[in-house]
Amino acid sequence: MAAPASFLQPPTDSNPQHTLALSQRAAAYSKSQQSSFTLPYPLSLLSNTESQEKWATYENIFLACLRTGDNDSAYLCLEELTDRFGRTNERIMALQGLYKEATAQSQEQLEGVMREYDEILKANGAVFSIRKRRIALLKSMGRAAEAMSDLVSLLDVSPTDAEAWAELSDMYLQQGLYEQAVYCLEEVLLVMPNAWNMHAKLGEVLFLSAQKMEGGDQLKTLVESMRRSCRSIELCDDYLRGYYGLKLSTSRLLEALDGAVKPQKSSSDPVAGDLAPPSVESVKKLNQVATAKLSEIVRRASSGEKGWDGYNEAEVKAARELIDKSAQKIER
Amino acid sequence: MRLPLIAAVTLLARTTLAVFADEAFKVDYHLALIGEPSDASLFHQPNPSSRASLIYSVSEEGVLGAVNPRDGTLVWRQVLSLEATARNTSFLRAGEGQDVVISGLGSQVAAWSAADGRQIWSVDLGSQLADVEILELSDGKETPGPKDALALSTTEKNAAVSRIDGATGTIKWQYPLDGGDAPYQVSASATEVYAVVLHKTMMGYIKLKVISLDPVTGHKKDEYVLSSDNELATPDSIISVGANSASPIIAWTDSAYSVLKVNVIGTKATSTFSIEKHNGHAVTSIKLHAPYHVNCLSHFLVHYETSDAHWAEVFHIDPKQSKVEKAYSLPKISGKGAFSTSTSDANVYFTRVTRDQVVTVSSASHGVLGRWAVEDYGVAGGTGEVTEPLRSVSDVSIKGETVSAVRSAVLLSTGDWVLLRDGMPIWSRPEMLASVVAASFVAPAEAEALVHELEAEAHSNPLQAYIHRVIRHLHDLQKLPVVLPSLPQRMMQGFLGTNEDEDVASDTFGFHQIVACATKNGRLVALDAANLSKILWNRQVADLKSEQTWQPIVSSPKGGVIEVKSRAAAGTQYNASSGEQLLSILPIDVELDAAAKPVQYTMRESTLEATMDGNAAWHFSPMDGERIVSLVPRPVNDPVASIGKVLGDRRVLYKYLDPNLALLVTAKDTARSATFYVLNTVSGAVLHSSSHVGVDLSAPISSIMSENWFAYSLTAEASDDSPKGHQLVVGELFESLVADDRGPLEVTANYSSIQTSTDPFTLTQTYQIPEAISKMAVTRTRQGITSRQLLAVLPDSHAVVGLPYAVLDPRRPANRDPTKTEQLEGLVRYAPVIDLDPKWYLNHKREVIGLRDVVTSPALIESTSLVFAYGLDVFGTRLSPSFSFDILGADFNKFQMLATVAALAVATFAVAPLVARKQVNRRWQFL
């Protein structure tokens, strides 16, 4: 948890403190941006008050204020942004839609926002920000099926939109459609092959899907999950979720390997060229590594050591529980 | 890989070696001079229909020139004879209303078109001329066109009066003067031609004999002897024989200048006037000024001069009774004065130029028609010297009864030729520079002082050096108040690139060195080598009698000091910037000189004798029948950057470098041969010799010695197998011809020329050149790093060329193409003929006539050598044989560069917010 709230860090649902701090500084920031005097027209072009950071900060404050319910401040920020970039800017249109969604008091008002979106899209169907906004609105209104079909049609037009693929994967996961979720995540990784969190996420989804499988398929999926976690760790040291996934998948894999009398080497698909399942020893080693790393992260993060303070508390807590559970298992 | 590149670069360098168009007329300068005008100068209208006139003059250097009186520019000039001429033998006449001027010099009478100087005709009478006149007959029988000329030739055998046709130059008639009388002058009246001859009596006195001739036929009409008693001892006592006038006269005086006698030619009567003394000073000179036109009033002016004053008397001739009467006299004025005669219709005007005024009077009465004060002649003189007018020629404009303007071209005692218009100097021509006999560059004083200070710091211990430096800088701070006010101006000039007009004092690059020139008349003139428009000072250093010559040696023993030595007297030193004579330092320097050169050699009657510590060391006497033509030692200050030549394969050929080398040229007239010796002047050893037979010894033989090479040029006579041609021979001395080998010198750290004699290995190469070279010089730079150019004076094409040494290199491979390593050195195949590339001509468009010598001097920057050539003309330039690698060219515009930087800075600041805005917009364009 970062002590001073950075203006440039967007507020996320996983870090409410930061969001709160950001929204509290909104008034002070907008005051600091008001200069006491401005030059007349031609000379004003020469004075530089512009920067990427300024507008990113306005956007972040706007989002933070909406989250914390400070709608007045949010409105001021939105006005600043609208003045600067104009009403027709796609991003501003999305932000305005967001503001209206957030300030809507009733279902009818939300329906009104939806109608506005539809009108915009009727005029110009290529405004992706509004299309995404509309999907988000559908999702938040509980109309998941419509949202998913919209998202699929969006991805038909723009198949390299990693954000959309990730969103779609999330929706499939909620529906329990693991296979589709895995496919979507794989699409995300095609666009962004170095996204370690996506690798870890894929590992998690695969692990979940493995729970429902049996025999060779389960073993294969678990091995795939383990490998995804390993790739995630490879891309990002000390990535908690990656180790967590590794720990889970290797523990489960060890159990599965124990159960299986003979490792089914022939289960590897000769056409796809699947790798052979790992040996028990290596899985054990991986499990030990994951355990050791998790316990180190938990220890250091809970003692607030410098350089180890960026972990989500909930995740650390979950990791501790996992370690404790496995320790009990060993005791037993 | 690098080979073609280097070859390409050397090719490029070869082709671009020239005077650049933007430097021509900026870095070089040229004074087209005619020399100090003699008495034969006149105003004349080249086009009879127009009133604009030019000043024509035959100078003491034997050059006929026409000068525009408006601005002093030379309209045209013709060299009649460049050999030194005795005085009073040049004549210049112009008939009234004619477009022809007639000159007489030596034995040649020539007519020239007055407007453009083209020769119309030329007649050689075969003997020295005594007089040239124009025959102005007023009988109306003459053909239109140029009037005929009369010439009197002197030599005893064929002394004669000749009448030469003015249009064609053919001799119409000739009257021989027999009897051993010396012809003196010819003059013509309207009806008769008179020849005045000097008849020597038994007693040794001279009697004047007048022979009158018929102008049409040339037959003798009459002959009589004037009763001049025993007054005339020498021809010098004859003041003047009036030329063409209504009544020509003869005037003479006795040797004590006590009596003036005047005779009107054609009569036998003599008028006698006694000459009064003035303050006890005897009259030292008498001159007579009379108009030159037949239809003018017969008035004349006699100009008396004592050592400190002058005056004049005007006489009238009554043509009917042939009586001479004194009309009035002009007052005595101290100092010298110059009188000149001008005519307007029949009226005669006399203009008197003195130290401080110009006065015009009419010949008829003594009333002053015009008087103008001369505040300053506007010429540089020596300190405390009063500028005196010596000779003048005037043009008077008459409006009604008054004189509206007077233009006088005055020769001053400083040698400047100045035009005064109503007393105001309009222009001046430094004609004394036409008779420069020796010149030298003077090292700049301030730079030398700094060099000594720095040397002192380098040779003392660090603490002392530090204290010395701090003290020096404190001293420098005293100059700050002077520098500060001029700083903004200098910066401004630096920006705009207009700091061309630097003077000697603030000379950054050493271009403004002082050149000291000793003239034939015993004057020393100091010039700024980069800016000839101003003469720094000009002073008399030798008191020469007329007809006396001197052979001075001008040198600069140390910074800011000029030393003038002549054969008769010991050296005298002068401050280069002010011209003041220095006395105190002389004895010290003599000792230093002696210490520096233990062996001294002198040329005595065709042998060369050397002494060491006062004892005879060696002597060189040429073989039978040979005479020494010239001796050229290596220059005293001849820095050499490298002791070897680096070959293409990085090996070294060691140069034979000895400070005591000299090139001696001897000639044998009977065998028509010339021999060239390279001598070691300490030991007297002959290091190299070469002999040429069939040499045209009347053509100039020039030679030069520098570094480890020598060059000479000669003209070979035609022989059975080769035509007559000019040759340039270049020789280079090496310690050995094997690379990386120093021969016997390798083991010795020190050696003496006397004890060990090591002969150099000499490479020579002969080239055919299209023209004779009269004088050679070599460029000199401060460190000797820059490549050298051989400067050659071409007397036939009036030019100076700079031959790059690479062209002359004796190591050019003959009969084969150069190998790759030789190509790397820049050697090209030997070709026997060197064509003088037009780009090598330093004088480009200019015609530089009569050069006697070329002197060179290093500038303060390494790339540049200063060149100063003198003779009749003065020519100077700056040379960069390896291009100006250490100085920005004139085309470099500081202002433009700074303006560009400033504009870019402004643009950056102005555009930055716009770019930032655009970047933000792009970021926000899409999600």
mmCIF file of C-alpha atoms in Angstrom, chain B residues 599-768:
data_model
loop_
_atom_site.group_PDB
_atom_site.id
_atom_site.type_symbol
_atom_site.label_atom_id
_atom_site.label_comp_id
_atom_site.label_asym_id
_atom_site.label_seq_id
_atom_site.Cartn_x
_atom_site.Cartn_y
_atom_site.Cartn_z
ATOM 1 C CA VAL B 599 82.868 32.289 -39.583
ATOM 2 C CA GLN B 600 82.294 35.370 -41.679
ATOM 3 C CA TYR B 601 82.806 35.563 -45.374
ATOM 4 C CA THR B 602 82.972 38.385 -47.822
ATOM 5 C CA MET B 603 83.155 38.595 -51.558
ATOM 6 C CA ARG B 604 86.244 40.364 -52.825
ATOM 7 C CA GLU B 605 86.958 40.840 -56.472
ATOM 8 C CA SER B 606 85.644 37.557 -57.692
ATOM 9 C CA THR B 607 86.910 35.498 -54.810
ATOM 10 C CA LEU B 608 85.105 34.534 -51.676
ATOM 11 C CA GLU B 609 87.126 34.856 -48.490
ATOM 12 C CA ALA B 610 86.149 33.588 -45.094
ATOM 13 C CA THR B 611 87.611 34.448 -41.721
ATOM 14 C CA MET B 612 87.206 32.630 -38.450
ATOM 15 C CA ASP B 613 87.897 34.672 -35.324
ATOM 16 C CA GLY B 614 89.780 37.134 -37.458
ATOM 17 C CA ASN B 615 92.000 34.522 -39.106
ATOM 18 C CA ALA B 616 91.614 33.421 -42.662
ATOM 19 C CA ALA B 617 89.658 30.206 -42.769
ATOM 20 C CA TRP B 618 89.169 29.415 -46.419
ATOM 21 C CA HIS B 619 88.776 31.111 -49.710
ATOM 22 C CA PHE B 620 86.999 30.168 -52.866
ATOM 23 C CA SER B 621 88.263 31.422 -56.149
ATOM 24 C CA PRO B 622 86.507 30.394 -59.311
ATOM 25 C CA MET B 623 88.356 28.851 -62.195
ATOM 26 C CA ASP B 624 90.117 30.869 -64.836
ATOM 27 C CA GLY B 625 87.899 33.264 -66.671
ATOM 28 C CA GLU B 626 84.975 32.713 -64.385
ATOM 29 C CA ARG B 627 83.262 35.417 -62.447
ATOM 30 C CA ILE B 628 80.948 35.122 -59.481
ATOM 31 C CA VAL B 629 77.406 35.965 -60.503
ATOM 32 C CA SER B 630 75.605 35.567 -57.231
ATOM 33 C CA LEU B 631 75.774 33.971 -53.807
ATOM 34 C CA VAL B 632 72.580 32.919 -52.083
ATOM 35 C CA PRO B 633 72.906 31.609 -48.522
ATOM 36 C CA ARG B 634 70.198 29.730 -46.714
ATOM 37 C CA PRO B 635 67.986 32.264 -44.885
ATOM 38 C CA VAL B 636 68.981 32.875 -41.280
ATOM 39 C CA ASN B 637 65.467 32.297 -40.045
ATOM 40 C CA ASP B 638 64.474 29.176 -41.932
ATOM 41 C CA PRO B 639 62.512 26.885 -39.633
ATOM 42 C CA VAL B 640 62.233 23.253 -40.673
ATOM 43 C CA ALA B 641 59.428 21.223 -39.181
ATOM 44 C CA SER B 642 60.755 17.754 -39.877
ATOM 45 C CA ILE B 643 64.287 16.424 -40.266
ATOM 46 C CA GLY B 644 63.119 13.793 -42.693
ATOM 47 C CA LYS B 645 60.713 13.123 -45.487
ATOM 48 C CA VAL B 646 58.138 10.480 -44.677
ATOM 49 C CA LEU B 647 57.725 8.056 -47.537
ATOM 50 C CA GLY B 648 54.525 6.312 -48.510
ATOM 51 C CA ASP B 649 55.483 3.188 -46.578
ATOM 52 C CA ARG B 650 56.116 5.194 -43.389
ATOM 53 C CA ARG B 651 59.875 5.047 -43.711
ATOM 54 C CA VAL B 652 61.941 8.185 -43.546
ATOM 55 C CA LEU B 653 64.430 9.762 -45.891
ATOM 56 C CA TYR B 654 66.625 12.089 -43.848
ATOM 57 C CA LYS B 655 67.199 15.615 -45.142
ATOM 58 C CA TYR B 656 70.688 17.078 -45.187
ATOM 59 C CA LEU B 657 70.038 20.082 -43.012
ATOM 60 C CA ASP B 658 72.898 22.447 -42.418
ATOM 61 C CA PRO B 659 72.382 26.100 -41.512
ATOM 62 C CA ASN B 660 75.563 27.060 -43.335
ATOM 63 C CA LEU B 661 74.645 26.193 -46.884
ATOM 64 C CA ALA B 662 74.974 28.623 -49.736
ATOM 65 C CA LEU B 663 74.491 28.427 -53.473
ATOM 66 C CA LEU B 664 77.207 30.129 -55.502
ATOM 67 C CA VAL B 665 76.824 30.835 -59.188
ATOM 68 C CA THR B 666 79.799 31.504 -61.432
ATOM 69 C CA ALA B 667 79.830 32.224 -65.131
ATOM 70 C CA LYS B 668 82.476 32.002 -67.808
ATOM 71 C CA ASP B 669 81.795 34.483 -70.557
ATOM 72 C CA THR B 670 84.204 33.004 -73.081
ATOM 73 C CA ALA B 671 82.850 29.487 -72.858
ATOM 74 C CA ARG B 672 79.274 30.631 -72.293
ATOM 75 C CA SER B 673 79.019 28.322 -69.314
ATOM 76 C CA ALA B 674 77.635 28.662 -65.826
ATOM 77 C CA THR B 675 78.571 26.618 -62.800
ATOM 78 C CA PHE B 676 76.559 26.205 -59.636
ATOM 79 C CA TYR B 677 78.206 25.230 -56.349
ATOM 80 C CA VAL B 678 76.576 24.297 -53.071
ATOM 81 C CA LEU B 679 79.032 25.408 -50.413
ATOM 82 C CA ASN B 680 79.337 24.813 -46.735
ATOM 83 C CA THR B 681 80.181 28.313 -45.586
ATOM 84 C CA VAL B 682 81.897 27.179 -42.395
ATOM 85 C CA SER B 683 84.297 24.678 -43.824
ATOM 86 C CA GLY B 684 84.322 25.988 -47.359
ATOM 87 C CA ALA B 685 83.637 22.535 -48.735
ATOM 88 C CA VAL B 686 81.899 22.173 -52.077
ATOM 89 C CA LEU B 687 79.035 19.807 -51.431
ATOM 90 C CA HIS B 688 77.612 19.697 -54.898
ATOM 91 C CA SER B 689 78.394 21.337 -58.172
ATOM 92 C CA SER B 690 76.925 21.286 -61.606
ATOM 93 C CA SER B 691 77.958 22.983 -64.777
ATOM 94 C CA HIS B 692 75.939 24.039 -67.771
ATOM 95 C CA VAL B 693 77.400 24.949 -71.126
ATOM 96 C CA GLY B 694 75.734 26.967 -73.810
ATOM 97 C CA VAL B 695 74.144 29.360 -71.379
ATOM 98 C CA ASP B 696 72.825 32.725 -72.483
ATOM 99 C CA LEU B 697 74.617 34.856 -69.928
ATOM 100 C CA SER B 698 72.754 38.002 -70.921
ATOM 101 C CA ALA B 699 69.553 36.438 -69.629
ATOM 102 C CA PRO B 700 68.979 36.488 -65.892
ATOM 103 C CA ILE B 701 70.255 33.613 -63.775
ATOM 104 C CA SER B 702 68.291 33.359 -60.575
ATOM 105 C CA SER B 703 68.925 31.041 -57.682
ATOM 106 C CA ILE B 704 67.490 30.200 -54.287
ATOM 107 C CA MET B 705 68.516 28.025 -51.353
ATOM 108 C CA SER B 706 66.125 26.935 -48.646
ATOM 109 C CA GLU B 707 65.784 24.074 -46.183
ATOM 110 C CA ASN B 708 67.646 21.211 -47.854
ATOM 111 C CA TRP B 709 66.973 22.139 -51.444
ATOM 112 C CA PHE B 710 68.123 24.667 -53.989
ATOM 113 C CA ALA B 711 66.782 25.862 -57.288
ATOM 114 C CA TYR B 712 68.174 27.911 -60.126
ATOM 115 C CA SER B 713 67.037 28.912 -63.540
ATOM 116 C CA LEU B 714 68.987 29.768 -66.640
ATOM 117 C CA THR B 715 68.449 30.291 -70.322
ATOM 118 C CA ALA B 716 70.131 27.748 -72.556
ATOM 119 C CA GLU B 717 71.294 28.783 -75.978
ATOM 120 C CA ALA B 718 70.072 26.965 -79.006
ATOM 121 C CA SER B 719 72.285 24.034 -79.881
ATOM 122 C CA ASP B 720 72.212 21.399 -82.575
ATOM 123 C CA ASP B 721 69.896 19.123 -80.680
ATOM 124 C CA SER B 722 67.806 21.549 -78.702
ATOM 125 C CA PRO B 723 66.265 24.955 -79.255
ATOM 126 C CA LYS B 724 66.815 27.929 -77.004
ATOM 127 C CA GLY B 725 64.904 27.455 -73.820
ATOM 128 C CA HIS B 726 64.590 28.369 -70.199
ATOM 129 C CA GLN B 727 65.452 25.765 -67.620
ATOM 130 C CA LEU B 728 64.639 25.415 -63.970
ATOM 131 C CA VAL B 729 66.848 23.060 -61.998
ATOM 132 C CA VAL B 730 65.836 21.825 -58.557
ATOM 133 C CA GLY B 731 68.155 19.873 -56.324
ATOM 134 C CA GLU B 732 67.497 18.301 -52.964
ATOM 135 C CA LEU B 733 70.159 17.182 -50.484
ATOM 136 C CA PHE B 734 69.719 14.034 -48.372
ATOM 137 C CA GLU B 735 71.883 12.445 -45.714
ATOM 138 C CA SER B 736 71.468 9.191 -47.543
ATOM 139 C CA LEU B 737 69.254 7.896 -50.275
ATOM 140 C CA VAL B 738 68.415 4.758 -48.274
ATOM 141 C CA ALA B 739 65.283 5.108 -46.225
ATOM 142 C CA ASP B 740 65.584 4.961 -42.437
ATOM 143 C CA ASP B 741 69.330 5.405 -42.692
ATOM 144 C CA ARG B 742 71.198 8.519 -41.616
ATOM 145 C CA GLY B 743 74.481 7.421 -43.028
ATOM 146 C CA PRO B 744 77.607 8.315 -41.053
ATOM 147 C CA LEU B 745 75.731 10.949 -39.039
ATOM 148 C CA GLU B 746 73.658 8.331 -37.294
ATOM 149 C CA VAL B 747 76.114 7.601 -34.476
ATOM 150 C CA THR B 748 77.102 11.171 -33.703
ATOM 151 C CA ALA B 749 75.097 13.369 -31.418
ATOM 152 C CA ASN B 750 77.040 16.492 -32.345
ATOM 153 C CA TYR B 751 79.264 17.074 -35.272
ATOM 154 C CA SER B 752 81.371 19.851 -36.658
ATOM 155 C CA SER B 753 81.373 20.851 -40.272
ATOM 156 C CA ILE B 754 85.087 21.501 -40.051
ATOM 157 C CA GLN B 755 86.192 18.219 -38.549
ATOM 158 C CA THR B 756 83.961 15.718 -40.259
ATOM 159 C CA SER B 757 82.866 16.261 -43.745
ATOM 160 C CA THR B 758 79.802 14.332 -44.726
ATOM 161 C CA ASP B 759 78.782 14.740 -48.283
ATOM 162 C CA PRO B 760 75.094 14.867 -48.968
ATOM 163 C CA PHE B 761 73.421 12.766 -51.598
ATOM 164 C CA THR B 762 71.889 15.111 -54.105
ATOM 165 C CA LEU B 763 68.946 14.497 -56.369
ATOM 166 C CA THR B 764 68.453 17.000 -59.158
ATOM 167 C CA GLN B 765 65.810 17.381 -61.789
ATOM 168 C CA THR B 766 65.672 19.809 -64.685
ATOM 169 C CA TYR B 767 62.482 21.286 -66.037
ATOM 170 C CA GLN B 768 61.789 23.361 -69.102
#
